[in-house]
């Protein structure tokens, strides 16, 4: 899922998103509840109509973004108290409010409020956040069942699983969360500073404790190689800002490794970003032109690199789906990863 | 002609430009000679290929932008000495260099170097700038005939006419310029602070002194009502940054008068920018959504308002062409102007 933080996937129109192969986008509850406000969006018929996007939308619960705010954030049993980054107003995000806002937005998939804690964690804090997440999940789901979306459309409910860096606590949380009546599961609190090896061990432990036929969504990850690894762990859905954020920094993904479009080597390059890509940028524009636009501060550079990066991710996921359908996923992932690593691999973390 | 200052019409792709009805764009010699450099663009096959734009391009001579630079600009008979706004490097723009750069860019229409002087002018300074423009026109055309564009494509040459605020001097300059062998005429040095009434008297005097069948291009103007007035004065071509620049400031043109998308009245408005427009923004997006995108600083707002404004201008020019073909231009211009003025008219000059 490309990330449409404020109701827009950076520079892309609905037609661009469809052309990129995007099936579903993520929108951020935190940003939209503050601006333009969820009641405004409800009054305008919900997020799909507001954004002119007629394919699925998943909204997050807002919890992660609130907990990541700089400044005073107080977590209590009732909910999370915080100040708006726009005007400093004091706000309270409770499990109930998170679901009310998402019902107003009218997303196809809403996510329960969780208590994520950043690493390092002592076992007592991990346990406390996990137990609170279970209680908030129950409250979120109970409230959500009483709500109606704009136009009366049904909303699927995903429950978030926490558990910090402990595989056994994550398994326990997954099992207890799976007892709730919901439509899918989101795995939160990973990729927050731990080693990659640990990330996958925890993701796998969590996924294995979940019912086999329910969708699993790994929140906030990752690079192309991460996605293939996640699929191998049993993950079905991902969201990540890398393709869109890196595009604005001048970084393009390609089968030949990451491209920094600012580099002087592209000054006279007639090559497209990725000769295997069919997006509008790769079909029409040279690296030389995109480099020029980026250095000149032209927004067409951001738009075209964003379109390319999102297309790159969607093409990768489409190929993975086809390989799974043919029973050849492991072979596909191994071959892609070997070739991709040989040619430069994932971008540096600082990109 | 929408203005593609740095080789891009702010946020619009070639497909967007075609969808807007744009037949020809303007690109700025001054900006492109400094970055990425005209030799780079020549080596990459010229501006059309560089920008992936397969319709006509007109380049200006760079003179006006150089003379508008803040800081040290010295005009001598040889040319204009100035410092690059990018790195402070000392540069000399001569009539010969202006044409060499434009040949490198490979525009379809190149424009001679002129000496424009901002108002107020004393008669001696007007005469001096006019005479120098005549000499520079001759040098520009002589050099241009020896040059070749990338791929050997032919380039049309437009000669600029100056003459300050004096109708008789402008007529004289037009008559003397018309004696040169060239493909069209550009009227420069208008709309630089004088009254609108004076602008049109000077444009009309200049146009009337030019041969009837040659194209006439009025540089750097204007609002929708200006364009209709200009056509009545015998002008065929215009360029203006208003549709693109105003879009970035949140101002949209519409048949119902100018719209400031920031205004609170649009917070819950489901209306399109202009109910008579068929652009992507008007077909899909509400004012409420565009207002939200603008306030949130999303580049999709700039792109969509730019697309709309350019489409508005092209639709206006298309209607004017149809009216001319039917011999009904005066009636068309009067009816449009009355309706448009009644509903709010041109945007305030500060927009």
XYZ file of C-alpha atoms in Angstrom:
702
model
C 0.000 0.000 0.000
C 1.461 3.344 -1.025
C 1.000 5.846 1.793
C -1.387 8.756 1.256
C -0.664 10.514 4.517
C -2.870 13.552 4.062
C -5.336 12.117 1.577
C -2.899 12.178 -1.349
C -0.056 9.887 -2.409
C 2.551 12.631 -2.948
C 1.899 14.182 -6.350
C 0.022 11.223 -7.856
C -3.502 11.505 -9.209
C -5.988 8.622 -9.006
C -5.205 7.852 -12.667
C -1.472 7.653 -11.861
C -2.152 5.283 -8.979
C -4.248 3.007 -11.173
C -1.551 3.094 -13.882
C 1.052 2.063 -11.276
C -0.940 -1.080 -10.491
C -1.937 0.111 -7.023
C -4.893 -1.852 -5.654
C -5.161 -0.295 -2.197
C -3.694 2.721 -0.437
C -3.149 3.627 3.197
C -4.400 6.907 4.666
C -3.366 8.275 8.048
C -6.082 8.739 10.634
C -3.946 11.081 12.735
C -3.346 13.577 9.923
C -6.868 13.507 8.526
C -8.589 13.818 11.937
C -6.677 17.066 12.497
C -6.975 18.386 8.939
C -9.460 18.693 7.309
C -11.202 16.814 10.160
C -13.051 13.512 9.902
C -16.500 15.137 10.072
C -15.696 17.236 7.013
C -14.693 14.100 5.117
C -17.827 12.245 6.314
C -20.012 15.150 5.184
C -18.339 14.998 1.783
C -19.196 11.326 1.389
C -16.084 9.702 2.867
C -12.466 9.408 1.869
C -13.002 7.596 -1.444
C -15.194 10.337 -2.808
C -13.027 13.058 -1.217
C -9.874 11.707 -2.880
C -11.635 10.559 -6.066
C -10.202 7.088 -5.414
C -12.529 4.186 -6.169
C -10.339 1.319 -4.984
C -9.807 0.137 -1.385
C -8.361 2.294 1.385
C -6.918 1.091 4.688
C -6.690 3.571 7.537
C -4.336 3.139 10.449
C -5.533 3.821 13.993
C -3.452 6.960 14.502
C -1.777 5.407 17.544
C 1.671 4.980 16.110
C 1.851 8.506 14.767
C 0.588 10.004 18.022
C 3.131 8.039 20.046
C 5.880 9.213 17.673
C 5.058 12.894 18.244
C 7.687 15.049 19.781
C 6.519 16.765 22.934
C 4.053 15.774 25.606
C 2.328 12.458 24.937
C 0.600 10.798 27.903
C -0.582 7.219 27.719
C -3.249 6.230 30.245
C -5.786 3.422 30.310
C -8.407 5.725 28.783
C -6.250 6.579 25.749
C -3.387 8.744 24.512
C -3.314 12.445 25.250
C -1.305 14.575 22.808
C -1.015 17.997 21.274
C -1.800 18.609 17.604
C 1.335 19.399 15.572
C -0.766 21.945 13.656
C -2.128 24.206 16.380
C -1.047 22.711 19.709
C -4.629 21.840 20.686
C -4.934 19.136 23.362
C -6.463 15.955 21.922
C -7.364 12.568 23.359
C -7.178 9.492 21.157
C -9.107 6.637 22.754
C -9.803 3.244 21.189
C -13.372 4.410 20.663
C -12.374 7.676 19.004
C -9.869 5.937 16.708
C -12.713 3.803 15.370
C -15.171 6.697 15.168
C -12.722 8.709 13.082
C -12.067 5.758 10.792
C -15.812 5.167 10.383
C -16.174 8.839 9.420
C -13.391 8.433 6.868
C -15.189 5.388 5.497
C -12.091 3.326 4.828
C -12.567 -0.251 3.649
C -10.279 -1.551 6.383
C -10.038 0.056 9.809
C -7.398 -0.867 12.373
C -7.752 -1.043 16.170
C -5.855 1.279 18.497
C -2.728 -0.256 20.026
C -0.042 0.729 22.487
C 3.276 0.517 20.643
C 6.439 1.019 22.662
C 9.788 1.760 21.084
C 12.851 -0.368 21.859
C 14.665 -1.074 24.144
C 12.012 -2.620 26.318
C 12.188 -4.252 29.674
C 9.957 -7.331 29.980
C 7.537 -5.612 32.366
C 6.975 -2.695 29.959
C 6.509 -5.123 27.053
C 3.949 -7.085 28.996
C 2.123 -3.931 30.082
C 1.909 -2.543 26.535
C 0.779 -5.916 25.218
C -1.955 -6.295 27.849
C -3.133 -2.738 27.246
C -3.239 -3.428 23.508
C -5.464 -6.453 24.154
C -7.850 -4.318 26.254
C -7.814 -1.531 23.643
C -8.451 -4.056 20.874
C -11.552 -5.244 22.688
C -12.779 -1.684 23.220
C -11.968 -0.752 19.577
C -13.886 -3.709 18.151
C -16.858 -3.217 20.482
C -17.189 0.435 19.469
C -16.585 -0.218 15.776
C -19.523 -2.637 15.576
C -21.904 0.193 16.522
C -20.658 2.615 13.856
C -21.690 3.295 10.318
C -19.572 4.580 7.461
C -20.722 7.272 5.011
C -23.158 5.686 2.596
C -23.582 2.706 4.942
C -20.672 0.787 3.430
C -19.287 -2.069 5.485
C -15.866 -1.726 7.081
C -13.470 -4.594 7.712
C -11.706 -4.545 11.087
C -8.065 -5.503 11.593
C -6.728 -6.057 15.121
C -3.143 -5.026 15.931
C -0.754 -7.369 17.689
C 2.077 -6.020 19.829
C 4.514 -7.863 22.089
C 7.811 -6.019 21.741
C 10.970 -8.018 21.194
C 9.777 -11.227 22.827
C 8.726 -14.038 20.483
C 6.858 -15.868 23.244
C 4.919 -12.751 24.261
C 4.105 -12.057 20.585
C 2.824 -15.633 20.170
C 0.665 -15.264 23.256
C -0.679 -11.905 22.056
C -1.392 -13.328 18.598
C -3.308 -16.260 20.048
C -5.341 -14.063 22.396
C -6.027 -11.497 19.634
C -7.111 -14.251 17.251
C -9.907 -15.051 19.691
C -11.564 -11.713 18.881
C -14.075 -11.495 16.082
C -12.344 -9.483 13.374
C -11.400 -9.635 9.691
C -7.631 -9.619 9.747
C -4.529 -8.924 11.797
C -1.902 -6.220 11.789
C 1.565 -6.800 13.235
C 2.865 -3.641 14.858
C 5.958 -2.518 16.719
C 8.541 -4.074 14.394
C 11.423 -2.430 12.536
C 11.838 0.076 15.346
C 15.586 -0.323 15.697
C 16.098 -4.043 16.213
C 18.279 -6.210 13.941
C 16.637 -7.396 10.704
C 17.167 -11.034 11.736
C 15.184 -10.364 14.892
C 12.444 -8.568 12.954
C 11.832 -11.641 10.818
C 11.993 -14.062 13.723
C 9.343 -12.012 15.539
C 7.183 -11.543 12.426
C 7.317 -15.255 11.704
C 6.492 -16.200 15.296
C 3.509 -13.848 15.261
C 2.250 -14.953 11.860
C 2.504 -18.631 12.746
C 0.295 -18.110 15.776
C -2.451 -16.547 13.644
C -5.198 -18.444 11.812
C -4.006 -19.485 8.362
C -6.815 -18.034 6.233
C -6.959 -14.545 7.682
C -5.039 -11.645 6.085
C -1.916 -10.467 7.910
C -0.582 -6.950 7.541
C 2.953 -6.002 8.584
C 2.902 -2.316 9.453
C 5.433 0.221 8.198
C 7.779 -2.001 6.173
C 9.876 -2.084 4.040
C 12.494 -2.308 1.300
C 11.966 -4.578 -1.746
C 14.017 -7.351 -0.080
C 12.031 -6.847 3.146
C 8.781 -7.398 1.295
C 9.971 -10.678 -0.203
C 11.198 -11.808 3.212
C 7.887 -10.773 4.772
C 5.906 -12.763 2.225
C 8.006 -15.807 3.094
C 7.009 -15.250 6.728
C 3.336 -15.350 5.770
C 2.586 -11.647 5.391
C -0.063 -10.519 2.882
C -0.123 -6.727 3.181
C 2.507 -4.055 3.655
C 2.657 -0.282 3.808
C 5.755 1.812 3.493
C 6.761 5.410 2.836
C 10.081 4.408 1.218
C 8.936 4.561 -2.428
C 7.305 7.972 -1.975
C 9.722 9.566 0.519
C 12.847 8.390 -1.287
C 11.459 9.750 -4.556
C 11.347 13.231 -3.080
C 14.966 12.823 -1.998
C 15.942 11.919 -5.561
C 16.265 8.156 -5.027
C 14.757 5.764 -7.527
C 14.465 1.996 -7.163
C 15.552 -0.097 -10.109
C 16.416 -3.665 -11.000
C 19.986 -2.393 -11.331
C 20.088 -1.138 -7.749
C 19.218 2.215 -6.207
C 19.703 5.341 -8.331
C 20.573 8.698 -6.811
C 19.300 10.993 -9.543
C 21.449 13.865 -8.245
C 24.657 12.059 -9.197
C 26.755 13.710 -11.927
C 26.969 10.406 -13.819
C 23.373 10.959 -14.974
C 24.019 14.444 -16.441
C 23.980 13.206 -20.047
C 22.360 9.822 -19.553
C 19.658 9.004 -22.087
C 18.724 5.835 -20.178
C 15.390 5.547 -18.369
C 15.437 4.996 -14.603
C 14.728 1.299 -15.125
C 14.743 -0.294 -18.565
C 12.340 -3.012 -17.335
C 9.698 -0.553 -16.121
C 6.684 0.620 -18.117
C 5.734 3.683 -16.050
C 5.284 7.095 -17.691
C 8.696 8.290 -16.453
C 10.541 5.252 -17.812
C 8.576 5.249 -21.070
C 9.294 8.916 -21.844
C 12.049 10.468 -19.771
C 15.814 10.145 -19.551
C 17.797 10.162 -16.324
C 19.394 13.385 -17.609
C 16.014 15.105 -17.762
C 14.869 13.800 -14.371
C 18.186 14.853 -12.815
C 17.772 18.328 -14.278
C 14.203 18.601 -12.941
C 15.298 17.436 -9.488
C 18.217 19.871 -9.286
C 16.027 22.708 -10.562
C 13.484 21.967 -7.820
C 10.715 21.185 -10.313
C 7.825 19.249 -8.746
C 7.567 17.127 -11.889
C 10.748 15.399 -10.646
C 9.063 14.374 -7.377
C 5.950 13.266 -9.208
C 7.785 11.186 -11.809
C 10.145 9.498 -9.333
C 7.212 8.775 -7.031
C 5.258 7.259 -9.906
C 8.247 5.139 -10.844
C 8.981 3.922 -7.318
C 5.360 3.018 -6.623
C 5.224 1.196 -9.967
C 8.445 -0.655 -9.062
C 6.924 -1.862 -5.789
C 3.623 -2.870 -7.393
C 5.404 -4.735 -10.187
C 7.447 -6.617 -7.589
C 4.308 -7.572 -5.642
C 2.490 -8.601 -8.831
C 5.364 -10.907 -9.748
C 5.342 -12.360 -6.222
C 1.591 -13.064 -6.466
C 2.051 -14.837 -9.780
C 4.899 -16.927 -8.363
C 2.781 -17.897 -5.340
C -0.096 -18.957 -7.605
C 2.307 -21.194 -9.520
C 3.783 -22.645 -6.354
C 7.181 -21.177 -7.236
C 7.514 -18.424 -4.669
C 10.711 -19.559 -2.969
C 12.502 -19.874 -6.296
C 11.229 -16.478 -7.438
C 12.253 -14.719 -4.241
C 15.712 -16.322 -4.292
C 16.376 -15.407 -7.920
C 15.103 -11.863 -7.558
C 17.064 -11.277 -4.375
C 20.313 -12.652 -5.769
C 20.122 -10.554 -8.912
C 18.956 -7.459 -7.034
C 21.682 -7.752 -4.382
C 24.361 -8.293 -7.017
C 23.358 -5.075 -8.720
C 23.379 -2.868 -5.664
C 20.479 -4.055 -3.569
C 18.334 -2.016 -1.222
C 19.081 1.679 -0.788
C 21.233 2.764 2.135
C 19.096 3.333 5.228
C 19.894 7.054 5.156
C 18.423 7.583 1.650
C 1.805 29.274 -24.638
C 2.124 27.944 -21.104
C 5.556 28.772 -19.726
C 7.992 25.924 -19.114
C 10.715 28.017 -17.536
C 13.189 25.282 -16.712
C 12.068 22.697 -19.249
C 8.874 21.792 -17.397
C 5.460 23.439 -17.133
C 5.188 23.324 -13.333
C 4.084 19.801 -12.394
C 2.515 18.890 -15.733
C 3.614 15.887 -17.776
C 3.535 15.896 -21.587
C 0.285 13.908 -21.402
C -1.267 16.560 -19.126
C -0.243 19.314 -21.534
C -1.794 17.497 -24.457
C -4.970 16.883 -22.447
C -5.155 20.613 -21.663
C -5.254 21.426 -25.377
C -1.779 22.987 -25.366
C -0.355 23.233 -28.889
C 2.904 25.030 -28.143
C 4.897 25.895 -25.023
C 7.501 28.524 -24.219
C 10.877 27.618 -22.714
C 13.317 30.120 -21.217
C 16.712 30.404 -22.856
C 18.218 32.164 -19.830
C 17.356 29.374 -17.391
C 18.256 26.494 -19.694
C 21.591 27.988 -20.810
C 22.660 28.106 -17.166
C 21.146 24.755 -16.146
C 21.553 22.122 -17.469
C 23.379 24.062 -20.204
C 22.435 24.238 -23.876
C 25.225 21.879 -24.971
C 23.873 19.173 -22.672
C 20.424 19.568 -24.220
C 21.897 19.549 -27.753
C 23.840 16.373 -26.975
C 20.616 14.787 -25.751
C 18.858 15.534 -29.040
C 17.345 18.950 -28.267
C 14.602 20.239 -26.026
C 11.730 18.224 -27.515
C 13.423 14.938 -26.834
C 14.781 16.162 -23.481
C 11.295 17.145 -22.290
C 9.498 14.306 -24.093
C 7.334 16.964 -25.772
C 6.528 16.341 -29.434
C 4.641 19.557 -30.180
C 6.132 22.994 -30.943
C 8.355 24.950 -28.557
C 9.143 28.665 -28.707
C 12.234 29.889 -26.892
C 12.696 33.480 -25.831
C 16.055 35.193 -26.364
C 16.967 35.412 -22.682
C 17.285 39.188 -22.930
C 14.286 40.140 -20.862
C 15.165 37.779 -18.021
C 18.777 38.915 -17.961
C 17.756 42.582 -17.862
C 15.339 41.790 -15.010
C 18.098 40.270 -12.863
C 18.862 41.915 -9.590
C 22.493 42.958 -9.296
C 25.045 44.034 -11.835
C 23.767 43.969 -15.422
C 25.760 45.933 -17.980
C 24.388 46.640 -21.435
C 26.948 47.510 -24.098
C 26.840 47.337 -27.886
C 28.429 43.880 -27.810
C 25.719 42.414 -25.553
C 24.532 42.138 -21.961
C 26.941 41.221 -19.203
C 25.380 39.618 -16.140
C 26.017 37.250 -13.285
C 24.306 33.843 -13.111
C 21.722 33.682 -10.316
C 22.903 30.115 -9.690
C 26.632 30.482 -9.082
C 27.487 34.153 -9.686
C 29.560 33.334 -12.784
C 30.072 36.249 -15.173
C 28.240 35.650 -18.452
C 27.881 37.629 -21.668
C 24.680 37.347 -23.688
C 25.258 38.667 -27.196
C 22.789 38.504 -30.100
C 24.949 35.753 -31.560
C 25.038 33.717 -28.350
C 21.272 34.057 -27.849
C 20.742 32.415 -31.235
C 23.446 29.781 -30.696
C 21.824 28.707 -27.450
C 18.392 28.559 -29.057
C 19.786 26.510 -31.951
C 21.279 24.110 -29.405
C 17.903 23.859 -27.692
C 16.333 23.128 -31.075
C 13.150 25.108 -30.491
C 10.727 25.429 -33.401
C 10.646 29.199 -33.015
C 13.667 31.233 -31.880
C 13.475 34.905 -30.972
C 16.097 37.621 -31.610
C 17.866 39.413 -28.758
C 16.427 42.818 -27.924
C 17.175 45.671 -25.565
C 14.090 46.153 -23.414
C 14.012 49.145 -21.059
C 11.580 49.409 -18.178
C 9.341 52.469 -17.765
C 9.553 55.418 -17.256
C 11.595 56.280 -20.306
C 12.869 59.535 -21.620
C 12.633 59.849 -25.432
C 16.404 59.635 -25.908
C 16.641 56.346 -23.955
C 13.657 54.942 -25.890
C 15.268 55.812 -29.183
C 18.624 54.379 -28.097
C 17.110 51.058 -26.979
C 15.054 50.859 -30.156
C 18.042 51.511 -32.430
C 20.138 49.001 -30.515
C 17.335 46.434 -30.861
C 17.359 46.965 -34.643
C 21.133 46.391 -34.764
C 20.843 43.334 -32.500
C 18.009 41.968 -34.623
C 20.228 42.151 -37.691
C 23.113 40.438 -35.860
C 20.755 37.786 -34.410
C 19.260 36.912 -37.786
C 22.637 36.863 -39.542
C 24.071 34.450 -36.981
C 20.937 32.297 -36.837
C 21.079 31.570 -40.565
C 24.459 29.867 -40.106
C 23.308 27.565 -37.296
C 21.852 24.102 -37.245
C 19.514 22.579 -34.686
C 19.922 19.058 -33.300
C 18.772 16.617 -35.928
C 18.962 19.338 -38.574
C 15.401 20.525 -37.958
C 14.512 23.953 -39.328
C 13.965 26.803 -36.888
C 11.610 29.738 -37.469
C 12.950 33.160 -36.498
C 10.860 35.850 -34.828
C 12.213 39.418 -34.577
C 11.392 41.497 -31.489
C 10.069 45.017 -31.770
C 10.697 47.566 -29.020
C 9.950 51.296 -28.946
C 8.962 52.034 -25.362
C 5.864 54.126 -24.708
C 5.873 56.021 -28.021
C 3.401 54.873 -30.665
C 5.261 56.658 -33.438
C 8.612 55.131 -32.460
C 6.946 51.692 -32.251
C 5.468 52.126 -35.736
C 8.859 53.130 -37.086
C 10.543 50.157 -35.394
C 7.866 47.788 -36.707
C 8.292 49.044 -40.267
C 12.080 48.816 -40.109
C 11.955 45.350 -38.480
C 9.486 44.124 -41.104
C 12.170 44.794 -43.713
C 14.272 41.949 -42.268
C 13.851 38.448 -43.587
C 12.196 36.526 -40.751
C 9.170 34.342 -40.003
C 7.218 36.381 -37.486
C 7.326 39.271 -35.050
C 7.368 39.561 -31.288
C 6.175 42.707 -29.515
C 8.257 43.325 -26.405
C 8.453 45.893 -23.644
C 4.727 46.178 -22.940
C 2.827 45.631 -19.684
C 5.807 46.940 -17.733
C 3.859 49.347 -15.556
C 1.949 51.524 -18.020
C -1.869 51.873 -18.039
C -3.775 49.060 -19.780
C -5.310 51.592 -22.210
C -1.801 52.619 -23.247
C -0.679 48.993 -23.601
C -3.402 48.327 -26.157
C -2.842 51.580 -28.052
C 0.856 50.677 -28.390
C 0.192 47.023 -29.286
C -2.345 48.063 -31.906
C -0.025 50.692 -33.403
C 2.780 48.119 -33.617
C 0.608 45.367 -35.058
C -0.889 47.663 -37.693
C 2.569 48.551 -38.955
C 3.416 44.856 -39.468
C 2.638 42.799 -42.584
C -0.827 41.289 -42.340
C -0.011 37.633 -42.987
C 2.899 37.204 -40.577
C 2.361 35.860 -37.045
C 2.548 38.393 -34.213
C 3.440 37.403 -30.689
C 2.773 39.671 -27.700
C 5.332 38.783 -25.040
C 4.512 38.180 -21.391
C 0.746 38.798 -21.349
C -1.821 38.384 -19.897
C -5.148 37.801 -18.131
C -8.089 36.177 -19.974
C -9.532 39.618 -20.782
C -6.079 40.778 -21.942
C -5.881 37.895 -24.390
C -9.227 38.746 -25.938
C -8.212 42.406 -26.212
C -4.886 41.391 -27.722
C -6.575 39.248 -30.362
C -8.724 42.246 -31.296
C -5.465 44.195 -31.776
C -4.238 41.576 -34.243
C -2.120 39.394 -31.939
C -1.796 35.662 -32.692
C 0.439 34.304 -29.943
C 0.773 34.972 -26.220
C 2.786 33.630 -23.331
C 2.048 34.204 -19.682
C 2.981 32.774 -16.291
C -0.375 33.736 -14.729
C -2.105 30.354 -15.126
C 0.857 28.445 -13.699
C 2.087 30.928 -11.083
C -1.384 31.725 -9.768
C -2.106 28.002 -9.453
C 0.778 27.619 -7.040
C -0.633 30.511 -5.009
C -3.994 28.736 -4.793
C -5.791 30.836 -7.416
C -7.929 29.149 -10.037
C -9.531 30.791 -13.055
C -13.165 30.022 -13.699
C -16.105 31.258 -15.733
C -17.540 32.388 -12.403
C -14.535 34.599 -11.626
C -11.291 33.920 -9.798
C -11.300 31.343 -7.008
C -8.971 31.564 -4.029
C -8.892 27.932 -2.994
C -7.647 28.859 0.490
C -10.926 30.587 1.339
C -12.971 28.992 4.146
C -16.091 29.047 1.955
C -14.672 26.056 0.061
C -14.145 23.884 3.178
C -17.169 21.686 2.461
C -17.778 22.581 -1.158
C -18.475 19.588 -3.392
C -18.387 21.809 -6.503
C -15.584 21.512 -9.058
C -13.394 24.554 -9.691
C -15.328 25.290 -12.872
C -18.466 23.383 -13.812
C -17.819 24.139 -17.511
C -14.318 22.638 -17.524
C -13.432 19.082 -18.522
C -9.937 18.867 -17.006
C -8.973 16.022 -14.654
C -9.328 18.260 -11.587
C -12.812 19.463 -12.529
C -13.941 16.002 -13.622
C -12.892 14.311 -10.380
C -12.149 16.677 -7.526
C -14.149 18.979 -5.270
C -13.049 22.417 -4.158
C -13.034 21.005 -0.622
C -10.430 18.398 -1.580
C -8.280 20.848 -3.531
C -8.448 23.337 -0.645
C -7.350 20.620 1.770
C -4.441 19.610 -0.494
C -3.337 23.233 -0.850
C -3.455 23.944 2.879
C -1.642 20.681 3.621
C 1.134 21.686 1.204
C 0.515 18.667 -1.047
C 2.061 19.087 -4.516
C -1.017 17.476 -6.054
C -2.786 20.788 -5.325
C -0.270 22.747 -7.413
C -0.430 20.188 -10.195
C -4.233 20.070 -10.355
C -4.730 23.854 -10.193
C -2.030 24.303 -12.837
C -3.713 21.741 -15.085
C -7.041 23.485 -14.609
C -5.725 26.997 -15.255
C -3.830 25.964 -18.379
C -6.947 24.148 -19.611
C -9.029 27.277 -18.912
C -6.687 29.404 -21.034
C -6.542 26.862 -23.878
C -10.326 26.488 -23.889
C -10.671 30.271 -24.113
C -8.221 30.443 -27.035
C -9.921 27.520 -28.797
C -13.276 29.304 -28.544
C -11.692 32.510 -29.866
C -10.252 30.616 -32.858
C -13.644 29.115 -33.662
C -15.291 32.533 -33.429
C -12.680 34.046 -35.764
C -13.238 31.267 -38.303
C -16.960 32.028 -38.267
C -16.395 35.775 -38.573
C -17.980 36.316 -35.156
C -14.992 37.266 -33.040
C -16.163 40.687 -31.897
C -19.486 39.292 -30.732
C -17.781 36.379 -28.967
C -15.259 38.595 -27.198
C -17.958 41.053 -26.087
C -20.257 38.327 -24.730
C -17.471 36.473 -22.951
C -16.066 39.648 -21.427
C -19.451 40.895 -20.198
C -20.328 37.597 -18.564
C -16.825 37.111 -17.162
C -16.659 40.653 -15.735
C -20.110 40.331 -14.181
C -19.009 37.207 -12.337
C -15.810 38.613 -10.895
C -13.529 39.109 -13.859
C -9.761 38.879 -13.883
C -7.927 38.084 -10.658
C -6.548 40.948 -8.599
C -3.063 41.876 -9.789
C -1.582 40.732 -6.475
C -2.852 37.150 -6.882
